mmCIF file of C-alpha atoms and ligand atoms in Angstrom:
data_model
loop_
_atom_site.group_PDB
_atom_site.id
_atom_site.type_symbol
_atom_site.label_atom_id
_atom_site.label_comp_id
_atom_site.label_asym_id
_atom_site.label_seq_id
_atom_site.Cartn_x
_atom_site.Cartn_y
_atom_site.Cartn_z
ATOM 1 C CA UNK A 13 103.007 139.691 133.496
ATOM 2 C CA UNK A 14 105.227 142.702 132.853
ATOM 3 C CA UNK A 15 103.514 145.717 132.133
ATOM 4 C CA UNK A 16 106.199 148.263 133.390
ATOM 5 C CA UNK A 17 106.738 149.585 129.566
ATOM 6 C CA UNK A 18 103.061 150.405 128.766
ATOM 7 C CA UNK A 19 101.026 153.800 128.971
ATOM 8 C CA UNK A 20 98.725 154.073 132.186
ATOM 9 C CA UNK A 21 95.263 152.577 130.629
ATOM 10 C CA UNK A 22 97.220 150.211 128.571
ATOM 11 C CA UNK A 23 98.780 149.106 131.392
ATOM 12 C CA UNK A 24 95.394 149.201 133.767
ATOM 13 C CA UNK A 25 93.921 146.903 130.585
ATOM 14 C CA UNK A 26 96.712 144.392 130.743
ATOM 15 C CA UNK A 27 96.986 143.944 134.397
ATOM 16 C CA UNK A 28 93.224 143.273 134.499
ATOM 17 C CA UNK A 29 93.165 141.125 132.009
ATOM 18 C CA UNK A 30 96.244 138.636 133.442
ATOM 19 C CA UNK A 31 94.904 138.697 136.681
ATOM 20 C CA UNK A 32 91.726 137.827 135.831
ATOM 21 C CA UNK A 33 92.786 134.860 133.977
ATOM 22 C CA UNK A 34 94.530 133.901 136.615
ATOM 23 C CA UNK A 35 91.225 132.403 138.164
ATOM 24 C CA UNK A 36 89.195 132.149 135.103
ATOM 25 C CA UNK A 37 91.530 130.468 132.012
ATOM 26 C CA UNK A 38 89.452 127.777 130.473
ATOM 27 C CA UNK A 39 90.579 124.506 131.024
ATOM 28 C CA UNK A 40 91.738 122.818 127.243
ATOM 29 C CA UNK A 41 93.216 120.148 126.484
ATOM 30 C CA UNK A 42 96.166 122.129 124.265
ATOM 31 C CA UNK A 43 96.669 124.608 127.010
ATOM 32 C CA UNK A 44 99.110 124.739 130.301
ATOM 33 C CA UNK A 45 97.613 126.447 133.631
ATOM 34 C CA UNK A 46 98.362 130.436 133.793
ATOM 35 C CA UNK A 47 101.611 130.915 134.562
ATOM 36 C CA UNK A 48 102.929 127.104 133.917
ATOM 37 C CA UNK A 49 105.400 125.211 131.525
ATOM 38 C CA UNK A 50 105.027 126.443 128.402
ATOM 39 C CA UNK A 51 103.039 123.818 126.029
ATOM 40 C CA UNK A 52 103.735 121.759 123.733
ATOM 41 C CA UNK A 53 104.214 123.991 120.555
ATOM 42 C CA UNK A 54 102.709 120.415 118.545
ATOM 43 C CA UNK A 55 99.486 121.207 120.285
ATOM 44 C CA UNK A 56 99.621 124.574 120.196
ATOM 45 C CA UNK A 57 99.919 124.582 116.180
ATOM 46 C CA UNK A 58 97.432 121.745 115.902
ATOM 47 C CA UNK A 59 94.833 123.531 117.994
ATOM 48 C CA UNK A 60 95.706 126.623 116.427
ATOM 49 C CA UNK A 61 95.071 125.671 112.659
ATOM 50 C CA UNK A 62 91.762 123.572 113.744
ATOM 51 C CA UNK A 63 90.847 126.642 115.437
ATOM 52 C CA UNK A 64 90.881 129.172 112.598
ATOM 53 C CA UNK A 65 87.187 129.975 111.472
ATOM 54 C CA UNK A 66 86.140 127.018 113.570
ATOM 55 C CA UNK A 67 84.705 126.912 117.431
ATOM 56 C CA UNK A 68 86.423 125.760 120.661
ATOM 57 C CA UNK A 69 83.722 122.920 121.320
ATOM 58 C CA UNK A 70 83.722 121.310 117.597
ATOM 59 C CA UNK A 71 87.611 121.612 118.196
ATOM 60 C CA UNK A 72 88.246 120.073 121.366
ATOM 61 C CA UNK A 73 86.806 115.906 119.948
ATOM 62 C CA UNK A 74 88.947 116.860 117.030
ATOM 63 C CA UNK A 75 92.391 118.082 118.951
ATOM 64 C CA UNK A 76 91.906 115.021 120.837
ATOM 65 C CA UNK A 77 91.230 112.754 117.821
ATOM 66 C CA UNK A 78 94.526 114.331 116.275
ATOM 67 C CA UNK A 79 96.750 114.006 119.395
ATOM 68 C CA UNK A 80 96.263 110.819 120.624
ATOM 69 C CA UNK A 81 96.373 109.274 116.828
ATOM 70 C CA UNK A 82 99.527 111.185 115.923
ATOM 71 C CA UNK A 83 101.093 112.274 119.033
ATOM 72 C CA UNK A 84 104.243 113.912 117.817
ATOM 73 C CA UNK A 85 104.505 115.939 114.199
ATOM 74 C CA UNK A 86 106.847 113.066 113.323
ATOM 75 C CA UNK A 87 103.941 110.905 113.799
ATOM 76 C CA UNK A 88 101.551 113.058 111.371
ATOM 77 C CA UNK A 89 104.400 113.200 108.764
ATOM 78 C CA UNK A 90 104.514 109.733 108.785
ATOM 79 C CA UNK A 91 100.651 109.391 108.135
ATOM 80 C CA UNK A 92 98.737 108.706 105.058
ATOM 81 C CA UNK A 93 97.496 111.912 103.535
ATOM 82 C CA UNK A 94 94.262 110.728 103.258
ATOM 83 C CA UNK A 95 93.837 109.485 106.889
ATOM 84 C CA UNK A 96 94.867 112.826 107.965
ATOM 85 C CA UNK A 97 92.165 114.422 105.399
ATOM 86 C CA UNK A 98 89.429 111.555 106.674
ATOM 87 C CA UNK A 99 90.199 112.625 109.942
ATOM 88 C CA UNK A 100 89.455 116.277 109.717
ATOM 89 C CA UNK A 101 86.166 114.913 107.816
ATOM 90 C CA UNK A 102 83.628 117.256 109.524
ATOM 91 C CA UNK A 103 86.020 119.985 110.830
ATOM 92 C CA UNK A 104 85.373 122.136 107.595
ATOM 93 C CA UNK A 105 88.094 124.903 105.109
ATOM 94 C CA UNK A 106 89.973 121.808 104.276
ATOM 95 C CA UNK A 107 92.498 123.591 102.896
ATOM 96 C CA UNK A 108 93.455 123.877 106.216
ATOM 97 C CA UNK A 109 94.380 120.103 106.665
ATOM 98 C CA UNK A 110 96.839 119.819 103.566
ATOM 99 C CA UNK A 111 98.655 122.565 104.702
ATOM 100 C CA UNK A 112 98.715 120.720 108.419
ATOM 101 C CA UNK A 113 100.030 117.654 106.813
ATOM 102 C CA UNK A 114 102.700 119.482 104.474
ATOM 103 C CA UNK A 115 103.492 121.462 107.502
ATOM 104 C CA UNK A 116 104.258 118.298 109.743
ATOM 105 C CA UNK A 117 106.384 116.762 106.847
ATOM 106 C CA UNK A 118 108.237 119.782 106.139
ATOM 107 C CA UNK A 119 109.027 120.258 109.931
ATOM 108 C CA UNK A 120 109.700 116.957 110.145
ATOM 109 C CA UNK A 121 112.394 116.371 107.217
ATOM 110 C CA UNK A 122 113.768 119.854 106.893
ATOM 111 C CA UNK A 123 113.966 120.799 110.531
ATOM 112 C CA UNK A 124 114.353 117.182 112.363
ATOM 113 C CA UNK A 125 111.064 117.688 113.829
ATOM 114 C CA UNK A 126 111.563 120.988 115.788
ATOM 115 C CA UNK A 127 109.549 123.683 115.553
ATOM 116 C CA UNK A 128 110.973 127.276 115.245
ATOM 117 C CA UNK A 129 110.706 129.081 117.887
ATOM 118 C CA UNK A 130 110.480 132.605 116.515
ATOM 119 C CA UNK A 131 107.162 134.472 114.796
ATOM 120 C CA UNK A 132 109.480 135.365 111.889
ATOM 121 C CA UNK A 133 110.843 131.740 111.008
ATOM 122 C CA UNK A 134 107.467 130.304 112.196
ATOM 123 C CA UNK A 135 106.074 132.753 108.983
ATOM 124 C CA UNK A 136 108.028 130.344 107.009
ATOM 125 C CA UNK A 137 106.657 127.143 107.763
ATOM 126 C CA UNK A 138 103.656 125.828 104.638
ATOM 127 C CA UNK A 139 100.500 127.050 105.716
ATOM 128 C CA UNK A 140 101.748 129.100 108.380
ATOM 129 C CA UNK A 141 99.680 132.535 108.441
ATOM 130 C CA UNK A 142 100.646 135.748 110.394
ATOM 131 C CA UNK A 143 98.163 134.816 113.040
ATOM 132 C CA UNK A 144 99.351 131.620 113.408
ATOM 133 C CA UNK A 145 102.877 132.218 113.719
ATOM 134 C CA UNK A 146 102.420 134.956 116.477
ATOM 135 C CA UNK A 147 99.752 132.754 118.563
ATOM 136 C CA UNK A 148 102.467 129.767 118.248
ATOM 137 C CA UNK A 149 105.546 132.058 119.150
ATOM 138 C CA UNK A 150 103.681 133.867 122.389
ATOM 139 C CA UNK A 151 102.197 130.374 123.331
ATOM 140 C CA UNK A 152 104.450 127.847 122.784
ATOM 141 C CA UNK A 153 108.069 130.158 122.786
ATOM 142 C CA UNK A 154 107.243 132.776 125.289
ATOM 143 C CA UNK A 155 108.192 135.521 122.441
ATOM 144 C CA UNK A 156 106.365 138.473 122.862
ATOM 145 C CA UNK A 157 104.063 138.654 120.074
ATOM 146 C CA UNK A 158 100.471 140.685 119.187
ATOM 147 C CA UNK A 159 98.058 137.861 118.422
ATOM 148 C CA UNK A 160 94.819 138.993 117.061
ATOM 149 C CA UNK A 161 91.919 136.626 116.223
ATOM 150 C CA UNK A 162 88.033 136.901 116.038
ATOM 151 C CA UNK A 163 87.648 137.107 119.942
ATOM 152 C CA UNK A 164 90.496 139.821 120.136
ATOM 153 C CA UNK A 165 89.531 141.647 117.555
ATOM 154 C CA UNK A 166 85.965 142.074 118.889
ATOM 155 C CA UNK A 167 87.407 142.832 122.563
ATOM 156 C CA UNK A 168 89.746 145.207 121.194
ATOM 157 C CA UNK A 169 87.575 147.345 119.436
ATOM 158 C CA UNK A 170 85.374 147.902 122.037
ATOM 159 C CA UNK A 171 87.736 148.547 124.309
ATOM 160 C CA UNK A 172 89.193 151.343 122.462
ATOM 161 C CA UNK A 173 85.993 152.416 120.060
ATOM 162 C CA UNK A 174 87.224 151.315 117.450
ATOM 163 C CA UNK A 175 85.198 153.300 114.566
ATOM 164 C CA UNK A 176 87.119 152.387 111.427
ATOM 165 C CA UNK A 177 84.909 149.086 109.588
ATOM 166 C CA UNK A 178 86.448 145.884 109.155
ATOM 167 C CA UNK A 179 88.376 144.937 107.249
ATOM 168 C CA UNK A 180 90.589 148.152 107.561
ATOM 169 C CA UNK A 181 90.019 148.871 111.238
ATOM 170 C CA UNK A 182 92.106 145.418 111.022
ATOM 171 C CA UNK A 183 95.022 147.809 111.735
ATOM 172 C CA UNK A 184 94.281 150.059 114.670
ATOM 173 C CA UNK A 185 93.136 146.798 116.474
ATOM 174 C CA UNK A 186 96.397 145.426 115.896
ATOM 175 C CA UNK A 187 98.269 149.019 116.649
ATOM 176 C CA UNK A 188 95.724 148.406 119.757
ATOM 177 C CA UNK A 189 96.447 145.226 120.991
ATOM 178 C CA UNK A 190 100.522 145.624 120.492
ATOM 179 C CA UNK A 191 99.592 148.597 123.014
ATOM 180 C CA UNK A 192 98.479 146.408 125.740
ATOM 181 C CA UNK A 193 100.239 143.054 125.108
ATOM 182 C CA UNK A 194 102.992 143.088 128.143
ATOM 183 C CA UNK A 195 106.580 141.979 127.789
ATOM 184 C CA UNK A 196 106.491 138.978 129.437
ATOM 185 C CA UNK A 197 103.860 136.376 129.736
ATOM 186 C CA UNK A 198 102.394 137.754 126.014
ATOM 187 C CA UNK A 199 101.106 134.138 125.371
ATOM 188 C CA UNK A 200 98.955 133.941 128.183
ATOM 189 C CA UNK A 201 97.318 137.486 127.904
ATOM 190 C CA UNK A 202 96.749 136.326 124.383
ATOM 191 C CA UNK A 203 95.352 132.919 126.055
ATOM 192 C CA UNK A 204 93.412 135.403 128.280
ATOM 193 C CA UNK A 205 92.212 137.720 125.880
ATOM 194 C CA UNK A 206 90.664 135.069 123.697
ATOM 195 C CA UNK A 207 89.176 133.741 126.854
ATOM 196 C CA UNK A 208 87.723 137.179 127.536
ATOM 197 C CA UNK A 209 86.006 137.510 124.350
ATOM 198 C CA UNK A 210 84.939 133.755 124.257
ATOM 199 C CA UNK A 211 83.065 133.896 127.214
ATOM 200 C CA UNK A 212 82.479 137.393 128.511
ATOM 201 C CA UNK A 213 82.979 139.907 125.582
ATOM 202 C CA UNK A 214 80.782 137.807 123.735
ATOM 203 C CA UNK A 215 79.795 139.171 120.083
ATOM 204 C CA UNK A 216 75.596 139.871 121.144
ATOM 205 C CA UNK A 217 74.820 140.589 124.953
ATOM 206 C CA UNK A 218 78.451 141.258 126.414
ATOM 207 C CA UNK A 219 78.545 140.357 130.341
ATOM 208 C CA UNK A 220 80.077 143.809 130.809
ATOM 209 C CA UNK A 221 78.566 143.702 134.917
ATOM 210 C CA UNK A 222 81.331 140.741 135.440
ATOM 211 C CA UNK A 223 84.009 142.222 132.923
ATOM 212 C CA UNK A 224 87.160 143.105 134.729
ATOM 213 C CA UNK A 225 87.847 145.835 131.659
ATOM 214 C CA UNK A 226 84.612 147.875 132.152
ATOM 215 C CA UNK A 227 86.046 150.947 133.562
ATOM 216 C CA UNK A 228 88.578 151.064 130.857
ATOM 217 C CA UNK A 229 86.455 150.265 128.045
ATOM 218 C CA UNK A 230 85.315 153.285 125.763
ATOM 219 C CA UNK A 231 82.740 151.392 124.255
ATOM 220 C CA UNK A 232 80.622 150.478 127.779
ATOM 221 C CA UNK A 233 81.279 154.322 128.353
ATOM 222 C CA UNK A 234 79.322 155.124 125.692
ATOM 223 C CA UNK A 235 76.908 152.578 126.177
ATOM 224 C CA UNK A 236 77.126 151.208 122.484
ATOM 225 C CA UNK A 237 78.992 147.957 122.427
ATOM 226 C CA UNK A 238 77.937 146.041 119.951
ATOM 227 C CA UNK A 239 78.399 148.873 117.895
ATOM 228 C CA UNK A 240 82.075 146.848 118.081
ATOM 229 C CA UNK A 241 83.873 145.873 115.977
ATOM 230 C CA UNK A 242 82.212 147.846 113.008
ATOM 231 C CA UNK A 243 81.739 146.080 109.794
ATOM 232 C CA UNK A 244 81.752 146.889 106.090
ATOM 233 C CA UNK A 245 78.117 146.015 104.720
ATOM 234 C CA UNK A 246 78.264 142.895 103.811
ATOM 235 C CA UNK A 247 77.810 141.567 99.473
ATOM 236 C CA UNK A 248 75.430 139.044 99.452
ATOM 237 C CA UNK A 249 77.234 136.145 98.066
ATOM 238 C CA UNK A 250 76.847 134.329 94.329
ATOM 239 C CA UNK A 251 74.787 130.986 94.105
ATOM 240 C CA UNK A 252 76.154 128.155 92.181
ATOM 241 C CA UNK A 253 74.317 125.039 91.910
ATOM 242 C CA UNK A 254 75.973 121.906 91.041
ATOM 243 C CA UNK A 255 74.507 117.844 91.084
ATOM 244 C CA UNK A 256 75.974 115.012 93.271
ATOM 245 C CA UNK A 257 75.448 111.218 91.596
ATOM 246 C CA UNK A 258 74.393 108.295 94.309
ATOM 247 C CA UNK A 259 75.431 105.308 92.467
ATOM 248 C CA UNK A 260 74.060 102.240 94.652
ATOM 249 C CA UNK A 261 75.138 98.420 94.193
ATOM 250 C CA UNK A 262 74.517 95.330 96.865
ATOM 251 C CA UNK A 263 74.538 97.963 99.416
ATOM 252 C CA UNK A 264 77.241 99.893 98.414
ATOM 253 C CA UNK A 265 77.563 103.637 97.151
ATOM 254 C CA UNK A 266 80.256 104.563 94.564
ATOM 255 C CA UNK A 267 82.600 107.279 96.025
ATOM 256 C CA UNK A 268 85.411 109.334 94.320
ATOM 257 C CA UNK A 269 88.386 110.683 95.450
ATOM 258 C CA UNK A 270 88.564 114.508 94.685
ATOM 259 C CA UNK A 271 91.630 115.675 92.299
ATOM 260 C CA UNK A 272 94.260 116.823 94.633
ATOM 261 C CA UNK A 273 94.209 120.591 93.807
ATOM 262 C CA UNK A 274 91.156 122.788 93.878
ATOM 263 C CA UNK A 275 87.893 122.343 96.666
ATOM 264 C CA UNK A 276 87.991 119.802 99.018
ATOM 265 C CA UNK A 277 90.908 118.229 96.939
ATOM 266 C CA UNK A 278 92.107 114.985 98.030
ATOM 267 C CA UNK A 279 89.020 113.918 99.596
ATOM 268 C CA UNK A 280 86.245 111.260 99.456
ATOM 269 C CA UNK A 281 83.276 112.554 97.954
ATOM 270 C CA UNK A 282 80.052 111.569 95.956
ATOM 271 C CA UNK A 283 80.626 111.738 92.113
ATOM 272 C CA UNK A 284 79.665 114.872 90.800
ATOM 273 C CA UNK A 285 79.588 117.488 88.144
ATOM 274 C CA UNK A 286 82.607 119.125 88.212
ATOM 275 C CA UNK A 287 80.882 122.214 90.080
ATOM 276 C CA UNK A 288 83.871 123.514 91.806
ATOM 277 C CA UNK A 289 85.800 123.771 88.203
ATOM 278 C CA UNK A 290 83.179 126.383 87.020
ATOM 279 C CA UNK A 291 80.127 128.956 87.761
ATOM 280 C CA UNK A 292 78.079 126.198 88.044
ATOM 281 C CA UNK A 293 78.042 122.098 87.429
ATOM 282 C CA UNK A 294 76.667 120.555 83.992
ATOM 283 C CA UNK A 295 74.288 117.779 85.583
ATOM 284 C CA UNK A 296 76.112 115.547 82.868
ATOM 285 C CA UNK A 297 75.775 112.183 84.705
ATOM 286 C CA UNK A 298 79.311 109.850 84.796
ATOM 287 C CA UNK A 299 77.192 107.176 83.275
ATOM 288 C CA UNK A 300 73.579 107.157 80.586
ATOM 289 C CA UNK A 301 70.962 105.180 82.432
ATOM 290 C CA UNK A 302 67.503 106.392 84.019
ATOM 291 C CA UNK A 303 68.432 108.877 86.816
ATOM 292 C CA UNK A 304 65.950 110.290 89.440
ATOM 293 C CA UNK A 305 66.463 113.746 90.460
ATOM 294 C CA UNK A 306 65.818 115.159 94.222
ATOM 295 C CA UNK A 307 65.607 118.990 93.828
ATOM 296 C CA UNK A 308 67.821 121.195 96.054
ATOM 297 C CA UNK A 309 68.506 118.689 98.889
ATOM 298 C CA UNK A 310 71.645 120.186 100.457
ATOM 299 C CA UNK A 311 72.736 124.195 100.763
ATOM 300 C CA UNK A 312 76.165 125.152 102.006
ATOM 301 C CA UNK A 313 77.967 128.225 102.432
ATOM 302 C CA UNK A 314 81.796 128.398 101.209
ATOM 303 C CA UNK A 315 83.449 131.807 101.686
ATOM 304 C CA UNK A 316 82.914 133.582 98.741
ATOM 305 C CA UNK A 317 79.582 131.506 97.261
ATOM 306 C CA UNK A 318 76.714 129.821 98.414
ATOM 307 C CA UNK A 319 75.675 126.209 96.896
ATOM 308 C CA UNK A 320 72.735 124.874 95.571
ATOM 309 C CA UNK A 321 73.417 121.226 95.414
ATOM 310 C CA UNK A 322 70.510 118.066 93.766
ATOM 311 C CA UNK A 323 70.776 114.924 93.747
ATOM 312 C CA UNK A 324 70.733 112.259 90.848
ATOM 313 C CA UNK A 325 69.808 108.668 91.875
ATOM 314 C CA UNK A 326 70.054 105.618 89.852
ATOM 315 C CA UNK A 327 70.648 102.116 91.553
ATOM 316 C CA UNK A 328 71.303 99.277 89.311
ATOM 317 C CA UNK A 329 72.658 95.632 89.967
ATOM 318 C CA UNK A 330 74.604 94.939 87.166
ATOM 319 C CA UNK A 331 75.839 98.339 86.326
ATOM 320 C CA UNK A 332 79.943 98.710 85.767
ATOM 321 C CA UNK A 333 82.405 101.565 86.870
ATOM 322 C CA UNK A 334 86.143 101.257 86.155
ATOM 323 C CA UNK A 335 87.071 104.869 86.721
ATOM 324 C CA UNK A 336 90.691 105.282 88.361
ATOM 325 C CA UNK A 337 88.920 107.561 91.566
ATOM 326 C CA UNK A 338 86.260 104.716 91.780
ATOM 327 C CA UNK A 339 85.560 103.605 95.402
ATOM 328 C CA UNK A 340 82.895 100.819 96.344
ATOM 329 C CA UNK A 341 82.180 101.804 99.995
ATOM 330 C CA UNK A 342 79.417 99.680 101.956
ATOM 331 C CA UNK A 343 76.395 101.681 103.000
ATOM 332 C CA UNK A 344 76.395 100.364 107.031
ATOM 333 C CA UNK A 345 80.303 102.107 107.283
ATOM 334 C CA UNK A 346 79.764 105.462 105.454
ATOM 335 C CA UNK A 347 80.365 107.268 108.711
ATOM 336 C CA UNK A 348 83.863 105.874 108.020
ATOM 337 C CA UNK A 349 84.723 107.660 104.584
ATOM 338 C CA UNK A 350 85.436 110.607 106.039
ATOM 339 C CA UNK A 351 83.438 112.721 103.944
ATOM 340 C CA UNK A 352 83.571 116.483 103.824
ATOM 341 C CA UNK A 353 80.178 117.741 105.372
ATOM 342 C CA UNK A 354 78.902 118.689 101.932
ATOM 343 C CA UNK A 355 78.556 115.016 100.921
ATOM 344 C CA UNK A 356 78.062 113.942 104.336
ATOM 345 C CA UNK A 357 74.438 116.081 104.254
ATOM 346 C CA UNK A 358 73.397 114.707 100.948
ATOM 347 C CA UNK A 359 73.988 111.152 102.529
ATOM 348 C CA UNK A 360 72.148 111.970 105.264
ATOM 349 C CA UNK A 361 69.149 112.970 103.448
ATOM 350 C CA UNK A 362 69.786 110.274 101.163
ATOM 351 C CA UNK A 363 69.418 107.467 103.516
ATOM 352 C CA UNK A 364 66.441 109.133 105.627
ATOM 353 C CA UNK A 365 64.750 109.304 102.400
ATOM 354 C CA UNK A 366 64.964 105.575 102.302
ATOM 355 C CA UNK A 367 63.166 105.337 105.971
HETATM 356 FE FE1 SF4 B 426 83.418 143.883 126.270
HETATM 357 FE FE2 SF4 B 426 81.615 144.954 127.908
HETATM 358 FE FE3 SF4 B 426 84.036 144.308 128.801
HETATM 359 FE FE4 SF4 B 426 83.734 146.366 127.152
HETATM 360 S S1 SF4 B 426 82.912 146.186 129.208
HETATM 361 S S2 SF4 B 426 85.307 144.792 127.029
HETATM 362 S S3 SF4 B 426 82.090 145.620 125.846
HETATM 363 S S4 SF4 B 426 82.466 142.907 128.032
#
């Protein structure tokens, strides 16, 4: 890595950094060796948007999953929207998976399925963030730009003591991290620096003895590193509650597909009570008949509210759906709906129950 152009403890910070990934880069399966070809800039976007909010180890099954079923962006433009969607099932902020398949067809039909190779055009692309685009231009293109995610951030803060509270501070990290990021080789010190914070810089109990940054970091000087990065108190966050319906026939459970806009749009899901259109759902059931309620069986955290979610039961032989969203799905293959892990818990406790 060059790090001619940087200020002395800048440039102490980056050479430590690169050489110490030299022997300690985590082996993935989206990643080339320090120092190698550059990768594939299809697996470095996949990884990268199944990465965001999301861990390396529920990541890796799914990267895998993605790559081997789709192994070119052509291939994923050519999918079904809804296997791409089942597919993620599990993965969480699915969101994130609409904008991967819009992304893949708009690569594939307005660019002949090349990627750009700068962070600027990359900024373009649907569903393309700033993050993103820079991680994909230093990985994949070689282009030297700052890429800043969780595992930075934290790394970079205590490196330079960072005092300013999240979400603000957001800035001098960045001003920070442009500081040390070299001119050459910026995708593997970004490669590096996640690595760093992944395994060493670690958000409680840092390894600092092993760190090759502990001379130059002003947090271990002052013996206060979790301290790092500094964070606005938090809100606590609204409850909604809403109901989900299990509607069971000959061993099958009704499903819906989700309205394409709005949460978890697109998806399979248990019928429910239109929760995500308002505060909180209106328990009207789709159909009258006696319905047994389960209080509170599932709780799940979105961003900006937490859930309450019950459950209505009512099996019946003879009873009669003809909505247009209507699925019949057999019981033995639900693992195969690819349901969002807020129906997939209700499910789960569903069919215990029935042990
Ligand atoms: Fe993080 Fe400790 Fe290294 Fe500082 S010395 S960068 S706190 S691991």
């Amino acid at each position: 890595m060059a790090v001619d152009s940087l200020p002395a403890k800048a440039r102490k910070i980056s050479a430590n950094i690169g050489a110490h990934y030299v022997d300690n880069a985590r082996i993935l399966p989206w990643r080339s060796p320090p120092g190698g070809v550059l990768p594939d800039p299809y697996h470095v976007w996949l990884s990268e948007v199944m990465l965001q909010q999301t861990t390396v180890g529920a990541v890796k099954s799914y990267f895998e999953t993605f790559s081997r079923r789709w192994p070119t962006v052509r291939d994923l433009a050519r999918a079904e929207e809804a296997d791409v969607l089942a597919a993620w099932a599990g993965l969480g902020y699915y969101a994130r998976a609409r904008n991967l398949y819009k992304c893949a067809v708009h690569v594939t039909e307005k660019l002949d399925g090349i990627f750009p190779q700068t962070e600027s055009e990359l900024l373009q692309l649907p569903g393309v963030g700033a993050y993103t685009a820079a991680a994909i231009a230093a990985i994949a293109f070689g282009e030297r730009a700052v890429v800043v995610d969780a595992n930075i951030e934290r790394l970079v803060a205590r490196l330079f003591a960072i005092d300013t509270p999240l979400p603000k501070g957001k800035v001098e990290i960045r001003t920070a991290m442009d500081a040390i990021t070299p001119d050459r080789g910026a995708g593997d010190f970004a490669q590096a620096c996640m690595d760093l914070g992944a395994t060493i810089c670690t958000s409680r109990n840092p390894k600092c003895e092993i760190c090759p940054v502990r001379k130059q970091c002003a947090a271990f000087a002052i013996g206060n590193m979790e301290r790092y990065p500094v964070k606005s108190p938090k809100k606590p966050k609204p409850v909604r509650r809403a109901r989900f319906f299990w509607i069971e026939q000959q061993d099958q459970i009704l499903l819906a597909t989700r309205p394409p806009k709005g949460m978890l749009g697109g998806m399979r899901g248990l019928p429910d009570d239109d929760w995500a259109a308002g505060n909180d759902g209106h328990a009207t059931p789709p159909i009258a008949g006696e319905w047994r309620v389960h209080d509170n069986i599932v709780q799940h955290s979105f961003t900006h509210f937490s859930l309450e979610v019950d459950l209505a039961v009512y099996q019946d032989a003879k009873m009669v759906t003809n909505r247009d969203e209507d699925i019949w799905w057999p019981l033995d293959n639900i693992a195969d709906a690819g349901l969002p892990t807020l129906f997939a818990k209700a499910v789960k406790w569903k069919l215990k129950e029935e042990k």
